[in-house]
Short mmCIF file of C-alpha atoms in Angstrom, two decimals:
data_model
loop_
_atom_site.label_atom_id
_atom_site.label_comp_id
_atom_site.label_asym_id
_atom_site.label_seq_id
_atom_site.Cartn_x
_atom_site.Cartn_y
_atom_site.Cartn_z
CA MET A 5 0.77 -4.08 1.34
CA ALA A 6 3.81 -2.69 2.27
CA SER A 7 4.64 0.72 1.62
CA ALA A 8 7.34 2.11 -0.35
CA ARG A 9 10.45 2.68 1.47
CA PRO A 10 11.21 6.40 2.15
CA ILE A 11 14.05 8.11 0.25
CA THR A 12 16.34 9.30 2.78
CA PRO A 13 18.47 12.72 2.25
CA SER A 14 21.58 10.61 2.14
CA ALA A 15 20.76 8.62 -1.05
CA ILE A 16 19.68 11.97 -2.86
CA ASN A 17 23.33 13.43 -1.89
CA ALA A 18 25.14 10.36 -3.31
CA LEU A 19 22.72 10.81 -6.60
CA LEU A 20 23.72 14.51 -6.79
CA VAL A 21 27.68 14.07 -6.42
CA LEU A 22 27.46 11.68 -9.23
CA ALA A 23 25.72 13.62 -11.78
CA THR A 24 27.61 16.84 -10.78
CA ILE A 25 30.76 14.92 -11.39
CA SER A 26 29.79 13.81 -14.73
CA ALA A 27 28.29 17.45 -15.56
CA THR A 28 30.02 20.12 -18.21
CA PRO A 29 30.27 22.79 -15.46
CA VAL A 30 28.07 25.58 -16.41
CA SER A 31 28.97 29.35 -16.32
CA ALA A 32 27.10 31.41 -13.30
CA GLN A 33 27.04 34.07 -16.44
CA ALA A 34 25.34 31.96 -18.85
CA SER A 35 22.01 32.37 -19.89
CA GLN A 36 19.31 30.60 -17.48
CA PRO A 37 18.49 27.05 -18.35
CA THR A 38 15.02 26.10 -19.67
CA VAL A 39 13.35 23.20 -17.97
CA VAL A 40 9.77 21.95 -19.45
CA ALA A 41 7.50 20.21 -16.73
CA ILE A 42 4.71 18.30 -18.85
CA ASP A 43 2.38 16.71 -16.78
CA GLY A 44 1.27 15.22 -13.23
CA VAL A 45 2.87 17.01 -10.34
CA LEU A 46 6.18 17.61 -12.32
CA CYS A 47 5.77 21.36 -12.63
CA ASP A 48 5.28 21.80 -8.43
CA LEU A 49 8.05 19.64 -7.63
CA THR A 50 10.47 20.96 -10.78
CA ARG A 51 9.66 24.56 -9.38
CA THR A 52 10.41 23.58 -5.94
CA LEU A 53 13.80 21.99 -6.78
CA VAL A 54 14.81 24.70 -9.11
CA ALA A 55 13.82 27.70 -7.14
CA SER A 56 15.04 30.93 -9.09
CA ASP A 57 18.00 28.92 -10.83
CA ALA A 58 15.95 28.13 -13.76
CA LYS A 59 13.03 28.73 -16.05
CA VAL A 60 10.03 25.87 -15.62
CA VAL A 61 7.83 25.83 -18.22
CA CYS A 62 4.74 23.76 -17.25
CA LEU A 63 2.79 22.80 -20.22
CA ILE A 64 -0.49 21.06 -18.72
CA GLN A 65 -2.08 23.05 -15.90
CA PRO A 66 -4.03 22.17 -13.08
CA GLY A 67 -7.50 20.87 -13.93
CA SER A 68 -6.63 20.06 -17.44
CA ASP A 69 -6.75 16.18 -18.74
CA PRO A 70 -3.44 14.89 -19.47
CA HIS A 71 -4.88 11.59 -21.07
CA ASN A 72 -6.44 13.78 -24.00
CA TYR A 73 -3.77 16.61 -23.95
CA ARG A 74 -2.48 17.58 -27.69
CA LEU A 75 1.08 19.26 -27.91
CA LYS A 76 0.51 22.81 -29.18
CA PRO A 77 2.86 24.59 -31.57
CA SER A 78 4.08 26.87 -28.53
CA ASP A 79 4.80 23.63 -26.71
CA ARG A 80 7.16 22.31 -29.33
CA GLN A 81 9.05 25.47 -29.33
CA ALA A 82 9.57 25.22 -25.34
CA LEU A 83 10.52 21.63 -25.91
CA SER A 84 12.88 22.42 -28.82
CA SER A 85 14.78 24.79 -26.70
CA ALA A 86 14.46 23.20 -23.21
CA SER A 87 17.94 21.84 -21.43
CA LEU A 88 15.50 19.23 -19.86
CA VAL A 89 12.11 17.69 -20.34
CA LEU A 90 10.27 16.05 -17.67
CA HIS A 91 6.93 13.94 -18.14
CA ASN A 92 5.44 11.10 -15.57
CA GLY A 93 5.83 8.29 -18.15
CA TYR A 94 3.67 4.99 -17.67
CA ASN A 95 1.44 6.75 -20.53
CA LEU A 96 -0.31 9.35 -18.29
CA THR A 97 0.13 11.59 -21.39
CA PRO A 98 -0.10 9.69 -24.46
CA SER A 99 1.25 12.70 -26.49
CA ALA A 100 4.43 12.79 -24.56
CA ASN A 101 5.40 9.69 -26.12
CA LYS A 102 6.07 11.49 -29.53
CA ILE A 103 9.04 13.28 -27.72
CA SER A 104 10.51 10.12 -26.29
CA GLY A 105 14.04 9.05 -27.45
CA SER A 106 16.29 12.43 -26.84
CA THR A 107 18.41 12.10 -24.17
CA LYS A 108 17.09 15.31 -22.09
CA VAL A 109 13.60 13.64 -22.39
CA VAL A 110 13.08 11.85 -18.85
CA ALA A 111 10.19 9.90 -17.89
CA VAL A 112 10.07 10.54 -14.13
CA ALA A 113 7.88 7.89 -12.80
CA GLU A 114 9.45 5.43 -15.00
CA LYS A 115 12.76 6.21 -13.29
CA ALA A 116 11.25 6.53 -9.46
CA ILE A 117 9.13 3.42 -9.74
CA PRO A 118 10.55 0.46 -11.20
CA THR A 119 7.92 -1.39 -13.63
CA THR A 120 8.13 -4.34 -11.59
CA ASP A 121 6.67 -2.24 -8.45
CA HIS A 122 3.63 -1.54 -10.95
CA ALA A 123 2.38 -5.17 -11.45
CA ASN A 124 0.23 -4.93 -8.95
CA HIS A 125 -1.15 -1.59 -9.04
CA ASP A 126 -3.49 -2.06 -12.50
CA ASN A 127 -4.60 -5.11 -13.84
CA GLY A 128 -7.89 -3.70 -14.94
CA HIS A 129 -7.35 0.01 -15.76
CA ALA A 130 -8.86 -0.42 -18.98
CA GLU A 131 -9.65 3.21 -19.61
CA HIS A 132 -9.20 6.57 -17.84
CA GLY A 133 -10.47 9.72 -19.55
CA GLY A 134 -10.91 7.57 -22.69
CA HIS A 135 -7.14 6.48 -23.15
CA ASP A 136 -5.20 3.02 -22.55
CA HIS A 137 -3.09 3.05 -19.42
CA ASP A 138 -1.26 -0.09 -20.79
CA GLU A 139 -0.52 -2.31 -17.63
CA SER A 140 0.58 0.17 -15.10
CA ASP A 141 -1.28 2.86 -13.16
CA PRO A 142 0.49 6.13 -13.77
CA HIS A 143 -0.73 8.29 -10.91
CA VAL A 144 2.04 7.08 -8.88
CA TRP A 145 2.27 10.16 -6.58
CA HIS A 146 -0.72 9.31 -4.71
CA ASP A 147 1.70 7.50 -2.71
CA PRO A 148 3.65 10.27 -0.84
CA ALA A 149 6.83 7.89 -0.81
CA ASN A 150 6.64 8.00 -4.58
CA SER A 151 6.61 11.69 -5.06
CA ALA A 152 9.68 11.50 -2.81
CA ALA A 153 11.52 9.07 -5.16
CA MET A 154 10.59 11.44 -8.03
CA VAL A 155 12.49 14.40 -6.40
CA THR A 156 15.29 12.27 -6.20
CA VAL A 157 14.97 11.58 -9.89
CA ILE A 158 14.25 15.08 -11.21
CA ALA A 159 17.09 16.61 -8.52
CA GLU A 160 19.63 13.91 -10.48
CA ARG A 161 18.78 15.24 -13.66
CA LEU A 162 18.72 19.16 -12.79
CA ALA A 163 22.00 18.50 -11.45
CA PRO A 164 24.11 18.94 -14.82
CA VAL A 165 21.75 21.83 -16.00
CA LEU A 166 22.06 24.14 -13.18
CA PRO A 167 25.08 26.19 -12.58
CA SER A 168 27.84 24.97 -10.58
CA THR A 169 27.36 27.23 -7.61
CA GLN A 170 23.74 26.18 -7.04
CA GLN A 171 24.63 22.53 -6.48
CA SER A 172 24.65 22.86 -2.74
CA ALA A 173 21.45 24.26 -2.77
CA LEU A 174 19.69 22.04 -4.88
CA THR A 175 20.68 19.20 -2.74
CA ALA A 176 19.41 21.35 0.29
CA ARG A 177 16.11 21.85 -1.39
CA ALA A 178 15.73 18.28 -2.36
CA ALA A 179 16.68 16.98 1.11
CA GLU A 180 14.01 18.97 2.36
CA ALA A 181 11.22 18.25 0.13
CA ILE A 182 12.05 14.43 0.52
CA ASN A 183 11.57 15.07 4.42
CA VAL A 184 8.22 16.87 4.02
CA LEU A 185 6.93 14.56 1.70
CA ASN A 186 7.73 11.53 3.92
CA ARG A 187 5.85 13.30 6.74
CA VAL A 188 3.12 13.55 4.40
CA GLY A 189 3.27 10.10 4.19
CA ASP A 190 3.23 9.40 7.87
CA TRP A 191 0.26 11.75 8.69
CA GLY A 192 -1.58 10.38 5.91
CA GLY A 193 -1.43 6.67 8.12
CA LYS A 194 -2.66 8.67 10.99
CA GLN A 195 -5.55 10.07 9.22
CA PHE A 196 -6.53 6.78 7.69
CA ALA A 197 -6.13 4.88 10.90
CA THR A 198 -9.14 7.30 12.31
CA ILE A 199 -11.48 5.39 9.42
CA PRO A 200 -13.89 2.51 11.17
CA GLU A 201 -12.19 -0.69 9.87
CA ASN A 202 -15.38 -1.94 8.05
CA GLN A 203 -15.55 1.39 6.22
CA ARG A 204 -11.89 1.53 4.71
CA VAL A 205 -12.94 1.56 1.48
CA LEU A 206 -12.48 4.11 -1.51
CA VAL A 207 -15.57 4.33 -4.54
CA SER A 208 -14.53 5.94 -7.54
CA GLU A 209 -15.27 6.05 -10.94
CA HIS A 210 -11.81 4.83 -12.37
CA LYS A 211 -8.73 3.22 -11.09
CA ALA A 212 -6.36 6.15 -10.54
CA TYR A 213 -5.72 5.80 -6.75
CA SER A 214 -4.22 2.46 -6.66
CA TYR A 215 -1.21 3.86 -4.81
CA LEU A 216 -3.14 5.57 -2.52
CA THR A 217 -5.11 2.62 -1.30
CA ASN A 218 -2.41 0.06 -1.51
CA ARG A 219 -0.06 2.41 0.68
CA TYR A 220 -2.58 2.84 3.47
CA GLY A 221 -4.65 -0.49 3.15
CA LEU A 222 -7.92 0.62 1.74
CA ARG A 223 -10.09 -1.49 -0.73
CA GLN A 224 -10.50 0.08 -3.96
CA ILE A 225 -13.92 -0.26 -6.07
CA THR A 226 -13.47 1.31 -9.56
CA MET A 227 -17.18 1.51 -10.67
CA LEU A 228 -16.47 2.00 -14.44
CA ASP A 229 -13.13 0.13 -14.91
CA SER A 230 -14.16 -2.92 -13.16
CA PHE A 231 -17.84 -3.37 -13.97
CA THR A 232 -18.44 -1.96 -17.51
CA THR A 233 -17.08 -2.52 -20.99
CA GLY A 234 -15.43 0.92 -22.13
CA GLY A 235 -17.34 3.01 -19.27
CA VAL A 236 -20.76 2.02 -20.66
CA LEU A 237 -23.20 1.41 -17.84
CA ARG A 238 -25.69 -1.11 -18.80
CA PRO A 239 -28.66 -2.19 -16.42
CA SER A 240 -26.92 -5.58 -15.26
CA SER A 241 -23.46 -3.71 -14.93
CA LEU A 242 -25.62 -0.95 -12.43
CA ARG A 243 -27.03 -3.86 -10.39
CA THR A 244 -23.44 -5.34 -10.29
CA ILE A 245 -22.04 -2.08 -9.11
CA THR A 246 -25.15 -1.42 -6.84
CA ALA A 247 -24.47 -5.07 -5.12
CA GLU A 248 -20.73 -4.23 -4.65
CA VAL A 249 -21.06 -1.18 -3.29
CA GLN A 250 -23.83 -1.76 -0.92
CA GLY A 251 -22.09 -4.47 0.72
CA SER A 252 -18.66 -2.58 0.87
CA GLY A 253 -19.12 -0.07 3.95
CA ALA A 254 -18.68 2.74 1.71
CA GLN A 255 -20.36 5.94 3.05
CA THR A 256 -20.03 7.93 -0.18
CA LEU A 257 -19.26 8.21 -3.88
CA PHE A 258 -16.20 10.06 -4.91
CA PRO A 259 -16.22 12.05 -7.93
CA GLU A 260 -13.27 13.15 -10.00
CA SER A 261 -14.75 16.40 -11.31
CA LEU A 262 -17.56 18.74 -10.58
CA PRO A 263 -20.25 19.08 -11.95
CA VAL A 264 -21.29 15.36 -11.18
CA SER A 265 -21.59 13.28 -14.53
CA LYS A 266 -24.66 11.64 -15.21
CA THR A 267 -23.40 8.41 -14.81
CA LEU A 268 -22.49 8.83 -11.40
CA ARG A 269 -25.64 10.40 -10.19
CA ARG A 270 -27.45 7.40 -11.85
CA ILE A 271 -25.29 5.24 -9.70
CA SER A 272 -25.74 7.13 -6.54
CA ARG A 273 -29.86 6.74 -7.16
CA SER A 274 -29.31 3.02 -7.49
CA THR A 275 -26.74 2.61 -4.51
CA GLY A 276 -28.46 5.05 -1.91
CA LEU A 277 -25.22 6.78 -1.33
CA PRO A 278 -24.27 10.45 -1.63
CA VAL A 279 -21.74 11.55 -4.13
CA ASN A 280 -19.07 13.73 -1.96
CA GLY A 281 -19.00 17.37 -2.22
CA THR A 282 -15.75 17.62 -2.76
CA PRO A 283 -13.78 15.74 -5.78
CA LEU A 284 -10.62 13.76 -5.70
CA PHE A 285 -7.72 15.27 -7.79
CA ALA A 286 -6.68 12.08 -9.72
CA ASP A 287 -4.52 13.48 -12.50
CA GLY A 288 -2.34 16.32 -11.34
CA LEU A 289 -2.68 19.61 -9.09
CA ALA A 290 -5.84 20.68 -7.52
CA PRO A 291 -6.32 23.99 -8.51
CA ASP A 292 -4.12 26.71 -6.46
CA ARG A 293 -2.33 23.91 -4.63
CA SER A 294 0.57 22.46 -4.23
CA THR A 295 2.16 18.69 -4.55
CA VAL A 296 1.56 18.42 -0.36
CA GLY A 297 -1.36 20.62 -0.53
CA THR A 298 -3.39 18.33 -3.22
CA ALA A 299 -1.94 15.49 -0.97
CA THR A 300 -3.41 16.41 2.03
CA LEU A 301 -6.69 17.65 0.28
CA ASN A 302 -7.36 14.19 -1.24
CA ILE A 303 -6.55 12.06 2.00
CA CYS A 304 -8.92 14.86 4.18
CA THR A 305 -11.67 13.92 1.72
CA VAL A 306 -11.33 10.28 1.57
CA VAL A 307 -10.90 10.12 5.56
CA GLN A 308 -13.88 12.49 6.29
CA GLY A 309 -16.23 10.88 3.46
CA GLN A 310 -15.77 7.67 4.81
CA GLY A 311 -16.23 8.56 8.71
CA GLY A 312 -12.47 9.23 9.73
CA GLN A 313 -11.22 12.58 11.14
CA CYS A 314 -8.48 14.49 9.63
CA ASP A 315 -6.16 16.75 11.32
CA GLN A 316 -6.09 19.73 9.52
CA ALA A 317 -3.82 21.98 11.46
CA ALA A 318 -0.83 19.38 10.87
CA ALA A 319 -2.04 19.44 7.03
CA ASP A 320 -1.28 23.12 7.18
CA GLU A 321 1.86 22.84 8.64
CA LEU A 322 3.25 20.35 6.12
CA MET A 323 1.89 22.80 3.49
CA ALA A 324 3.57 25.63 5.14
CA ARG A 325 6.81 23.46 5.08
CA TRP A 326 6.72 23.20 1.53
CA SER A 327 6.15 26.60 0.43
CA ALA A 328 9.11 27.70 2.74
CA ILE A 329 11.51 25.54 0.43
CA ARG A 330 13.66 27.86 -1.13
#
């Protein structure tokens, strides 16, 4: 399947000019604006673009489950005082739907990735973490080109919020962020190309990686979403999963968290495949990692688990470039 078209720095320049023209000028002496980033990778993307020009409040921390997240009183206070509220959209965090409707609330993924582009990414992603995702896989950032598109949307919405004196810096940071994310996308293609062709498959419990597998031409087998009802592993489901996985070229089963669930251990015993020692991070950032750091970690985990080789030195360089954005 064709990959998403990379976002170019010139595109974001045009958007920022339009946003700045329509914005009410903000005095440099005014109190620093507050931006709330709710879920997914938005906290890191927003902090990278804002630098020190606004206060960014992040509601869902790395490792937390957005599907079951409930807004706390402190969250509601931050939301009420924010100049801008960013959430992923596509029902990644159902509780975020309760704050939709305000002009300052933006569903970033829905703006960055049109609904029509989602049509082929779910179709059976019935339940992930116990919550419906409607008809769209919300984990759009697993294709780095989509992360770049999200940067464009965030920067466009930040322009009216930040002081007029910071517009050129915002434009420069956004352009560099897009450049790095596009390079991550290209780097990922080179890593996946090292996997033997008959082993280009990703076996996981849930369908959270459709954007990753579609971008890089992998087959995705979602054991619980595709072969069970409500995630219940019946003997007939286990037999079907075992036959599907054993004939797929899979070398390992990828967990989404540690310790490994009893269900995944049961599937491992039945298929004879090991559970990978490093989990994939589906719902946001890996602990102590950035958007780029999480992307390179997930890519290397899949590539090495399926018999390929990962250029860690190049990944480290990309992470350093991302961290250097100021």
